[in-house]
CSV table of N, CA and C in Angstrom, one decimal:
chain,number,residue,atom,x,y,z
A,885,MET,N,124.2,86.6,76.9
A,885,MET,CA,123.4,85.6,77.4
A,885,MET,C,123.8,85.2,78.8
A,886,THR,N,125.1,85.1,79.0
A,886,THR,CA,125.6,84.7,80.4
A,886,THR,C,125.2,85.8,81.4
A,887,MET,N,125.3,87.1,81.0
A,887,MET,CA,124.9,88.1,81.9
A,887,MET,C,123.4,88.0,82.3
A,888,ARG,N,122.5,87.7,81.3
A,888,ARG,CA,121.1,87.5,81.7
A,888,ARG,C,120.9,86.4,82.6
A,889,CYS,N,121.6,85.3,82.3
A,889,CYS,CA,121.5,84.1,83.2
A,889,CYS,C,122.0,84.4,84.6
A,890,LEU,N,123.1,85.2,84.7
A,890,LEU,CA,123.7,85.5,86.0
A,890,LEU,C,122.7,86.4,86.8
A,891,ILE,N,122.1,87.4,86.1
A,891,ILE,CA,121.1,88.3,86.7
A,891,ILE,C,119.9,87.5,87.2
A,892,TRP,N,119.5,86.5,86.4
A,892,TRP,CA,118.3,85.7,86.7
A,892,TRP,C,118.6,84.9,87.9
A,893,VAL,N,119.7,84.2,88.0
A,893,VAL,CA,120.1,83.4,89.1
A,893,VAL,C,120.3,84.2,90.4
A,894,PHE,N,120.9,85.4,90.3
A,894,PHE,CA,121.0,86.3,91.4
A,894,PHE,C,119.7,86.8,91.9
A,895,SER,N,118.7,87.1,91.0
A,895,SER,CA,117.4,87.6,91.5
A,895,SER,C,116.6,86.4,92.2
A,896,ILE,N,116.7,85.2,91.7
A,896,ILE,CA,116.1,84.1,92.3
A,896,ILE,C,116.7,83.8,93.7
A,897,PHE,N,118.0,83.9,93.7
A,897,PHE,CA,118.7,83.6,95.0
A,897,PHE,C,118.4,84.7,96.0
A,898,SER,N,118.3,85.9,95.6
A,898,SER,CA,118.0,87.0,96.6
A,898,SER,C,116.5,87.0,97.1
A,899,MET,N,115.6,86.5,96.2
A,899,MET,CA,114.2,86.4,96.6
A,899,MET,C,114.0,85.4,97.7
A,900,THR,N,114.9,84.4,97.8
A,900,THR,CA,114.7,83.4,98.9
A,900,THR,C,114.9,84.0,100.3
A,901,PHE,N,115.6,85.1,100.3
A,901,PHE,CA,115.9,85.8,101.6
A,901,PHE,C,114.9,86.9,101.9
A,902,CYS,N,114.1,87.2,101.0
A,902,CYS,CA,113.1,88.3,101.1
A,902,CYS,C,111.8,87.7,101.7
A,903,TYR,N,111.2,88.2,102.7
A,903,TYR,CA,109.9,87.8,103.2
A,903,TYR,C,109.2,89.0,103.8
A,904,SER,N,108.0,88.9,103.9
A,904,SER,CA,107.2,90.0,104.5
A,904,SER,C,107.1,89.8,106.0
A,905,GLN,N,106.9,90.9,106.7
A,905,GLN,CA,106.8,90.8,108.1
A,905,GLN,C,105.3,90.5,108.4
A,906,SER,N,105.1,89.8,109.5
A,906,SER,CA,103.7,89.5,109.9
A,906,SER,C,103.2,90.7,110.8
A,907,PRO,N,102.1,91.2,110.5
A,907,PRO,CA,101.5,92.3,111.3
A,907,PRO,C,101.2,91.8,112.7
A,908,ILE,N,101.4,92.7,113.6
A,908,ILE,CA,101.1,92.4,115.0
A,908,ILE,C,99.8,93.1,115.3
A,909,VAL,N,98.8,92.3,115.6
A,909,VAL,CA,97.4,92.9,115.9
A,909,VAL,C,97.0,92.3,117.2
A,910,SER,N,96.5,93.2,118.0
A,910,SER,CA,95.9,92.7,119.3
A,910,SER,C,94.6,93.4,119.5
A,911,GLU,N,93.7,92.7,120.1
A,911,GLU,CA,92.4,93.2,120.4
A,911,GLU,C,92.4,93.9,121.7
A,912,ILE,N,91.6,95.0,121.8
A,912,ILE,CA,91.4,95.7,123.0
A,912,ILE,C,90.0,95.5,123.5
A,913,TYR,N,89.9,95.0,124.8
A,913,TYR,CA,88.6,94.7,125.4
A,913,TYR,C,88.4,95.8,126.4
A,914,PHE,N,87.2,96.4,126.4
A,914,PHE,CA,86.8,97.4,127.4
A,914,PHE,C,86.0,96.7,128.5
A,915,SER,N,86.0,97.3,129.6
A,915,SER,CA,85.2,96.7,130.8
A,915,SER,C,83.7,96.7,130.5
A,916,ASN,N,83.2,97.7,129.8
A,916,ASN,CA,81.8,97.8,129.5
A,916,ASN,C,81.6,97.6,128.0
A,917,GLU,N,80.5,97.1,127.7
A,917,GLU,CA,80.2,96.9,126.3
A,917,GLU,C,79.8,98.3,125.7
A,918,VAL,N,80.6,98.7,124.7
A,918,VAL,CA,80.5,100.0,124.1
A,918,VAL,C,80.5,99.9,122.6
A,919,VAL,N,79.9,100.9,121.9
A,919,VAL,CA,80.0,101.1,120.5
A,919,VAL,C,81.0,102.2,120.2
A,920,THR,N,82.0,101.9,119.5
A,920,THR,CA,83.1,102.8,119.2
A,920,THR,C,82.7,103.6,117.9
A,921,ASN,N,82.7,105.0,118.1
A,921,ASN,CA,82.3,105.9,117.0
A,921,ASN,C,83.5,106.6,116.4
A,922,ALA,N,84.6,106.8,117.2
A,922,ALA,CA,85.8,107.5,116.7
A,922,ALA,C,87.0,107.0,117.4
A,923,ILE,N,88.1,107.0,116.7
A,923,ILE,CA,89.4,106.6,117.3
A,923,ILE,C,90.5,107.6,116.8
A,924,SER,N,91.4,108.0,117.7
A,924,SER,CA,92.5,108.9,117.4
A,924,SER,C,93.7,108.5,118.3
A,925,GLU,N,94.9,108.8,117.8
A,925,GLU,CA,96.1,108.5,118.5
A,925,GLU,C,96.8,109.8,118.8
A,926,ASP,N,97.3,110.0,120.1
A,926,ASP,CA,98.0,111.2,120.4
A,926,ASP,C,99.5,111.1,120.2
A,927,LYS,N,100.2,112.1,120.5
A,927,LYS,CA,101.7,112.1,120.3
A,927,LYS,C,102.5,111.1,121.1
A,928,TYR,N,101.8,110.6,122.2
A,928,TYR,CA,102.5,109.6,123.1
A,928,TYR,C,102.1,108.2,122.6
A,929,GLY,N,101.3,108.0,121.6
A,929,GLY,CA,100.9,106.7,121.2
A,929,GLY,C,99.7,106.1,121.9
A,930,PHE,N,99.1,106.9,122.8
A,930,PHE,CA,97.9,106.5,123.4
A,930,PHE,C,96.7,106.6,122.5
A,931,LEU,N,95.8,105.6,122.6
A,931,LEU,CA,94.6,105.6,121.7
A,931,LEU,C,93.4,106.2,122.5
A,932,TRP,N,92.6,107.1,121.8
A,932,TRP,CA,91.4,107.7,122.3
A,932,TRP,C,90.3,107.1,121.6
A,933,PHE,N,89.3,106.7,122.3
A,933,PHE,CA,88.1,106.1,121.7
A,933,PHE,C,86.8,106.9,122.1
A,934,GLY,N,86.1,107.4,121.1
A,934,GLY,CA,84.8,108.0,121.3
A,934,GLY,C,83.8,106.9,121.2
A,935,THR,N,83.0,106.7,122.3
A,935,THR,CA,82.0,105.7,122.3
A,935,THR,C,80.7,106.2,122.6
A,936,ASP,N,79.7,105.4,122.6
A,936,ASP,CA,78.3,105.8,122.9
A,936,ASP,C,78.1,106.0,124.4
A,937,LYS,N,79.1,105.6,125.2
A,937,LYS,CA,79.0,105.8,126.6
A,937,LYS,C,80.1,106.8,127.2
A,938,GLY,N,80.8,107.5,126.3
A,938,GLY,CA,81.8,108.4,126.7
A,938,GLY,C,83.1,108.3,126.0
A,939,LEU,N,84.1,109.0,126.6
A,939,LEU,CA,85.5,109.0,126.1
A,939,LEU,C,86.4,108.1,126.9
A,940,LEU,N,87.1,107.3,126.2
A,940,LEU,CA,88.1,106.4,126.8
A,940,LEU,C,89.4,106.6,126.2
A,941,MET,N,90.5,106.5,127.0
A,941,MET,CA,91.8,106.5,126.6
A,941,MET,C,92.5,105.2,126.9
A,942,TYR,N,93.2,104.6,126.0
A,942,TYR,CA,93.9,103.4,126.2
A,942,TYR,C,95.4,103.6,126.2
A,943,ASN,N,96.1,103.3,127.3
A,943,ASN,CA,97.6,103.6,127.4
A,943,ASN,C,98.4,102.4,127.0
A,944,GLY,N,97.9,101.4,126.5
A,944,GLY,CA,98.6,100.2,126.2
A,944,GLY,C,98.4,99.1,127.2
A,945,TYR,N,97.9,99.4,128.4
A,945,TYR,CA,97.7,98.4,129.5
A,945,TYR,C,96.3,98.4,130.0
A,946,GLU,N,95.7,99.6,130.1
A,946,GLU,CA,94.4,99.7,130.7
A,946,GLU,C,93.6,100.9,130.0
A,947,GLU,N,92.3,100.8,130.2
A,947,GLU,CA,91.4,101.9,129.7
A,947,GLU,C,91.2,102.9,130.8
A,948,ILE,N,91.2,104.2,130.4
A,948,ILE,CA,91.0,105.2,131.4
A,948,ILE,C,89.8,106.0,130.9
A,949,SER,N,88.8,106.1,131.7
A,949,SER,CA,87.5,106.8,131.4
A,949,SER,C,87.7,108.3,131.6
A,950,ILE,N,87.4,109.1,130.6
A,950,ILE,CA,87.6,110.6,130.8
A,950,ILE,C,86.2,111.2,131.0
A,951,GLU,N,86.1,111.9,132.1
A,951,GLU,CA,84.8,112.4,132.6
A,951,GLU,C,84.2,113.5,131.6
A,952,LEU,N,83.0,113.3,131.1
A,952,LEU,CA,82.3,114.3,130.4
A,952,LEU,C,80.9,114.5,131.0
A,953,PRO,N,80.3,115.7,130.8
A,953,PRO,CA,78.9,115.8,131.4
A,953,PRO,C,78.0,114.7,130.9
A,954,LYS,N,77.1,114.3,131.9
A,954,LYS,CA,76.3,113.1,131.6
A,954,LYS,C,75.4,113.2,130.4
A,955,ASP,N,74.9,114.4,130.0
A,955,ASP,CA,74.0,114.5,128.9
A,955,ASP,C,74.7,114.5,127.6
A,956,ASN,N,76.1,114.6,127.6
A,956,ASN,CA,76.8,114.6,126.3
A,956,ASN,C,77.9,113.5,126.3
A,957,ARG,N,77.6,112.3,126.6
A,957,ARG,CA,78.6,111.3,126.6
A,957,ARG,C,78.7,110.5,125.3
A,958,ASN,N,77.8,110.7,124.4
A,958,ASN,CA,77.9,110.0,123.1
A,958,ASN,C,78.9,110.7,122.2
A,959,VAL,N,80.2,110.3,122.1
A,959,VAL,CA,81.2,111.0,121.4
A,959,VAL,C,81.2,110.5,120.0
A,960,LYS,N,81.2,111.4,119.0
A,960,LYS,CA,81.2,111.1,117.6
A,960,LYS,C,82.5,111.4,116.9
A,961,GLU,N,83.3,112.4,117.5
A,961,GLU,CA,84.5,112.9,116.8
A,961,GLU,C,85.6,113.2,117.8
A,962,ILE,N,86.8,112.8,117.5
A,962,ILE,CA,88.0,113.1,118.3
A,962,ILE,C,89.1,113.7,117.3
A,963,THR,N,89.5,114.9,117.7
A,963,THR,CA,90.7,115.5,116.9
A,963,THR,C,91.7,115.9,118.0
A,964,ILE,N,93.0,115.6,117.7
A,964,ILE,CA,94.0,115.9,118.6
A,964,ILE,C,95.0,116.9,117.9
A,965,ALA,N,95.2,118.0,118.5
A,965,ALA,CA,96.1,119.0,117.9
A,965,ALA,C,96.6,120.0,119.1
A,966,ASP,N,97.9,120.4,119.0
A,966,ASP,CA,98.4,121.4,119.9
A,966,ASP,C,98.2,121.0,121.4
A,967,ASP,N,98.5,119.8,121.8
A,967,ASP,CA,98.3,119.4,123.2
A,967,ASP,C,96.9,119.5,123.7
A,968,LYS,N,95.9,119.5,122.8
A,968,LYS,CA,94.5,119.5,123.2
A,968,LYS,C,93.8,118.4,122.4
A,969,VAL,N,92.7,117.9,123.1
A,969,VAL,CA,91.8,116.9,122.5
A,969,VAL,C,90.5,117.6,122.3
A,970,TYR,N,90.0,117.6,121.1
A,970,TYR,CA,88.8,118.2,120.7
A,970,TYR,C,87.7,117.1,120.5
A,971,ILE,N,86.6,117.2,121.3
A,971,ILE,CA,85.6,116.1,121.3
A,971,ILE,C,84.3,116.7,120.8
A,972,GLY,N,83.7,116.0,119.8
A,972,GLY,CA,82.4,116.4,119.3
A,972,GLY,C,81.4,115.3,119.6
A,973,THR,N,80.2,115.7,120.1
A,973,THR,CA,79.2,114.8,120.6
A,973,THR,C,78.0,114.7,119.6
A,974,ILE,N,77.2,113.7,119.9
A,974,ILE,CA,76.0,113.5,119.1
A,974,ILE,C,75.0,114.6,119.4
A,975,SER,N,75.1,115.2,120.5
A,975,SER,CA,74.1,116.3,120.9
A,975,SER,C,74.5,117.7,120.4
A,976,GLY,N,75.6,117.8,119.7
A,976,GLY,CA,76.0,119.1,119.1
A,976,GLY,C,77.0,119.9,120.0
A,977,SER,N,77.6,119.3,121.0
A,977,SER,CA,78.5,120.0,121.8
A,977,SER,C,79.9,119.7,121.4
A,978,VAL,N,80.9,120.6,121.7
A,978,VAL,CA,82.3,120.4,121.5
A,978,VAL,C,83.0,120.7,122.8
A,979,TYR,N,83.9,119.8,123.2
A,979,TYR,CA,84.7,119.9,124.4
A,979,TYR,C,86.1,120.0,124.0
A,980,ILE,N,86.9,120.9,124.7
A,980,ILE,CA,88.3,121.0,124.5
A,980,ILE,C,89.0,120.5,125.8
A,981,LEU,N,89.8,119.4,125.7
A,981,LEU,CA,90.5,118.8,126.8
A,981,LEU,C,91.9,119.1,126.8
A,982,ASP,N,92.6,119.2,127.9
A,982,ASP,CA,94.0,119.3,128.1
A,982,ASP,C,94.6,117.9,127.9
A,983,LEU,N,95.5,117.7,127.0
A,983,LEU,CA,96.0,116.4,126.7
A,983,LEU,C,96.8,115.8,127.9
A,984,GLU,N,97.5,116.6,128.6
A,984,GLU,CA,98.3,116.1,129.7
A,984,GLU,C,97.5,115.8,130.9
A,985,LYS,N,96.6,116.7,131.3
A,985,LYS,CA,95.8,116.6,132.5
A,985,LYS,C,94.5,115.8,132.3
A,986,ARG,N,94.1,115.6,131.0
A,986,ARG,CA,92.9,115.0,130.7
A,986,ARG,C,91.7,115.6,131.4
A,987,THR,N,91.6,116.9,131.4
A,987,THR,CA,90.5,117.6,132.0
A,987,THR,C,89.9,118.5,131.0
A,988,VAL,N,88.6,118.8,131.1
A,988,VAL,CA,87.9,119.7,130.2
A,988,VAL,C,88.4,121.2,130.5
A,989,LEU,N,88.9,121.8,129.4
A,989,LEU,CA,89.3,123.2,129.5
A,989,LEU,C,88.2,124.1,129.2
A,990,SER,N,87.4,123.8,128.2
A,990,SER,CA,86.3,124.6,127.8
A,990,SER,C,85.2,123.8,127.1
A,991,GLU,N,84.1,124.3,127.0
A,991,GLU,CA,82.9,123.7,126.3
A,991,GLU,C,82.2,124.6,125.4
A,992,ILE,N,81.9,124.2,124.2
A,992,ILE,CA,81.1,125.0,123.3
A,992,ILE,C,79.7,124.3,123.4
A,993,SER,N,78.8,125.0,124.1
A,993,SER,CA,77.5,124.4,124.4
A,993,SER,C,76.8,123.9,123.1
A,994,PRO,N,75.8,123.1,123.2
A,994,PRO,CA,75.2,122.7,122.0
A,994,PRO,C,74.7,123.9,121.1
A,995,PHE,N,75.4,124.1,120.0
A,995,PHE,CA,75.0,125.2,119.1
A,995,PHE,C,74.2,124.7,117.9
A,996,THR,N,74.1,123.4,117.9
A,996,THR,CA,73.3,122.8,116.8
A,996,THR,C,72.6,121.6,117.4
A,997,LYS,N,71.5,121.2,116.7
A,997,LYS,CA,70.8,120.0,117.2
A,997,LYS,C,71.4,118.8,116.4
A,998,SER,N,72.3,119.0,115.5
A,998,SER,CA,72.9,117.9,114.7
A,998,SER,C,74.1,117.4,115.3
A,999,PRO,N,74.4,116.1,115.2
A,999,PRO,CA,75.7,115.5,115.7
A,999,PRO,C,76.9,116.2,115.0
A,1000,ILE,N,78.0,116.3,115.7
A,1000,ILE,CA,79.2,116.8,115.2
A,1000,ILE,C,79.9,115.6,114.4
A,1001,SER,N,80.3,115.9,113.1
A,1001,SER,CA,80.8,114.9,112.3
A,1001,SER,C,82.3,115.0,112.1
A,1002,SER,N,82.9,116.2,112.2
A,1002,SER,CA,84.3,116.4,112.1
A,1002,SER,C,84.8,117.7,112.7
A,1003,ILE,N,86.0,117.7,113.2
A,1003,ILE,CA,86.6,119.0,113.7
A,1003,ILE,C,88.0,119.1,113.1
A,1004,LEU,N,88.3,120.3,112.5
A,1004,LEU,CA,89.5,120.6,111.9
A,1004,LEU,C,90.1,121.8,112.5
A,1005,ILE,N,91.4,121.8,112.9
A,1005,ILE,CA,92.0,123.0,113.5
A,1005,ILE,C,93.1,123.4,112.5
A,1006,ILE,N,93.0,124.7,112.0
A,1006,ILE,CA,93.9,125.3,111.2
A,1006,ILE,C,94.3,126.6,111.8
A,1007,LYS,N,95.6,126.7,112.2
A,1007,LYS,CA,96.1,127.8,113.0
A,1007,LYS,C,95.3,128.1,114.2
A,1008,ASP,N,94.6,129.2,114.3
A,1008,ASP,CA,93.8,129.4,115.5
A,1008,ASP,C,92.3,129.4,115.2
A,1009,ILE,N,92.0,128.7,114.1
A,1009,ILE,CA,90.5,128.6,113.7
A,1009,ILE,C,90.1,127.2,113.8
A,1010,MET,N,89.0,126.9,114.4
A,1010,MET,CA,88.4,125.6,114.5
A,1010,MET,C,87.2,125.5,113.5
A,1011,TYR,N,87.2,124.5,112.6
A,1011,TYR,CA,86.1,124.3,111.8
A,1011,TYR,C,85.4,123.1,112.3
A,1012,ILE,N,84.0,123.2,112.4
A,1012,ILE,CA,83.2,122.1,113.0
A,1012,ILE,C,82.1,121.8,111.9
A,1013,SER,N,82.2,120.5,111.4
A,1013,SER,CA,81.1,120.1,110.5
A,1013,SER,C,80.1,119.3,111.3
A,1014,THR,N,78.9,119.3,110.8
A,1014,THR,CA,77.8,118.6,111.4
A,1014,THR,C,77.1,117.7,110.4
A,1015,TYR,N,76.3,116.8,110.9
A,1015,TYR,CA,75.5,116.0,110.1
A,1015,TYR,C,74.2,116.7,109.8
A,1016,GLY,N,74.0,117.3,108.7
A,1016,GLY,CA,72.8,118.0,108.3
A,1016,GLY,C,72.6,119.4,108.6
A,1017,ASP,N,73.5,120.0,109.4
A,1017,ASP,CA,73.4,121.5,109.7
A,1017,ASP,C,74.6,122.3,109.2
A,1018,GLY,N,75.4,121.8,108.4
A,1018,GLY,CA,76.4,122.5,107.7
A,1018,GLY,C,77.7,122.7,108.5
A,1019,LEU,N,78.5,123.7,108.2
A,1019,LEU,CA,79.8,123.9,108.7
A,1019,LEU,C,79.8,125.2,109.5
A,1020,TYR,N,80.5,125.1,110.7
A,1020,TYR,CA,80.7,126.2,111.6
A,1020,TYR,C,82.2,126.5,111.7
A,1021,MET,N,82.4,127.8,112.1
A,1021,MET,CA,83.8,128.2,112.3
A,1021,MET,C,83.9,129.0,113.6
A,1022,LEU,N,84.9,128.6,114.4
A,1022,LEU,CA,85.2,129.3,115.7
A,1022,LEU,C,86.5,130.0,115.5
A,1023,ASN,N,86.6,131.3,115.5
A,1023,ASN,CA,87.8,132.0,115.3
A,1023,ASN,C,88.6,132.2,116.6
A,1024,GLY,N,89.7,132.8,116.6
A,1024,GLY,CA,90.6,132.9,117.7
A,1024,GLY,C,90.0,133.8,118.8
A,1025,LYS,N,88.9,134.6,118.4
A,1025,LYS,CA,88.3,135.5,119.4
A,1025,LYS,C,87.0,134.8,120.0
A,1026,ASN,N,86.9,133.5,119.9
A,1026,ASN,CA,85.8,132.7,120.4
A,1026,ASN,C,84.5,133.1,119.8
A,1027,LYS,N,84.5,133.6,118.6
A,1027,LYS,CA,83.2,133.9,117.9
A,1027,LYS,C,82.9,132.8,117.0
A,1028,LEU,N,81.7,132.1,117.3
A,1028,LEU,CA,81.2,131.0,116.5
A,1028,LEU,C,80.3,131.5,115.5
A,1029,GLU,N,80.5,131.1,114.2
A,1029,GLU,CA,79.6,131.6,113.2
A,1029,GLU,C,79.4,130.4,112.1
A,1030,LYS,N,78.2,130.4,111.6
A,1030,LYS,CA,78.0,129.4,110.5
A,1030,LYS,C,78.6,129.9,109.2
A,1031,VAL,N,79.2,129.0,108.5
A,1031,VAL,CA,79.8,129.3,107.2
A,1031,VAL,C,78.7,129.3,106.2
A,1032,LYS,N,78.5,130.4,105.5
A,1032,LYS,CA,77.4,130.5,104.6
A,1032,LYS,C,77.8,129.9,103.2
A,1033,GLY,N,79.0,130.1,102.8
A,1033,GLY,CA,79.4,129.5,101.5
A,1033,GLY,C,80.9,129.5,101.5
A,1034,LEU,N,81.4,128.8,100.5
A,1034,LEU,CA,82.9,128.7,100.4
A,1034,LEU,C,83.4,129.8,99.5
A,1035,VAL,N,84.5,130.4,99.9
A,1035,VAL,CA,85.1,131.5,99.2
A,1035,VAL,C,86.2,131.1,98.3
A,1036,SER,N,86.2,131.6,97.1
A,1036,SER,CA,87.2,131.2,96.1
A,1036,SER,C,88.4,132.1,96.3
A,1037,GLU,N,89.6,131.6,96.0
A,1037,GLU,CA,90.8,132.4,96.1
A,1037,GLU,C,91.1,133.2,94.8
A,1038,ASP,N,90.3,133.0,93.8
A,1038,ASP,CA,90.5,133.7,92.5
A,1038,ASP,C,90.2,135.2,92.6
């Protein structure tokens, strides 16, 4: 009984020193009124925002606008992998940006009329899903093809 009482007193005493940390949350205000569609964080901790008016990067102090062609500024998807930023737009285009220089390396012209919903990079293959037009695959040889069905490993 003394051991139980001792454990109970110790646990009550130790709980008085335990407390949770308060989360630190701060709001980010952009200079223009935008609708944010996608958010991603790169290896440096910078935040990338896909908005209805283009691509913005926030470095902790200021927003930096990343130049995209005027007809494809409504960004729906951002994926960051291998020092590249992959951008999917509402008009069905995909842009590949250099993470360091923040410049467009290549563009996959609108290959669908549907908005890009997600981009996944596995090894040297890019999978691009769309809203309503299915899944596309871009292999290492820059050959874009629509995935007809899923293959079983059995």
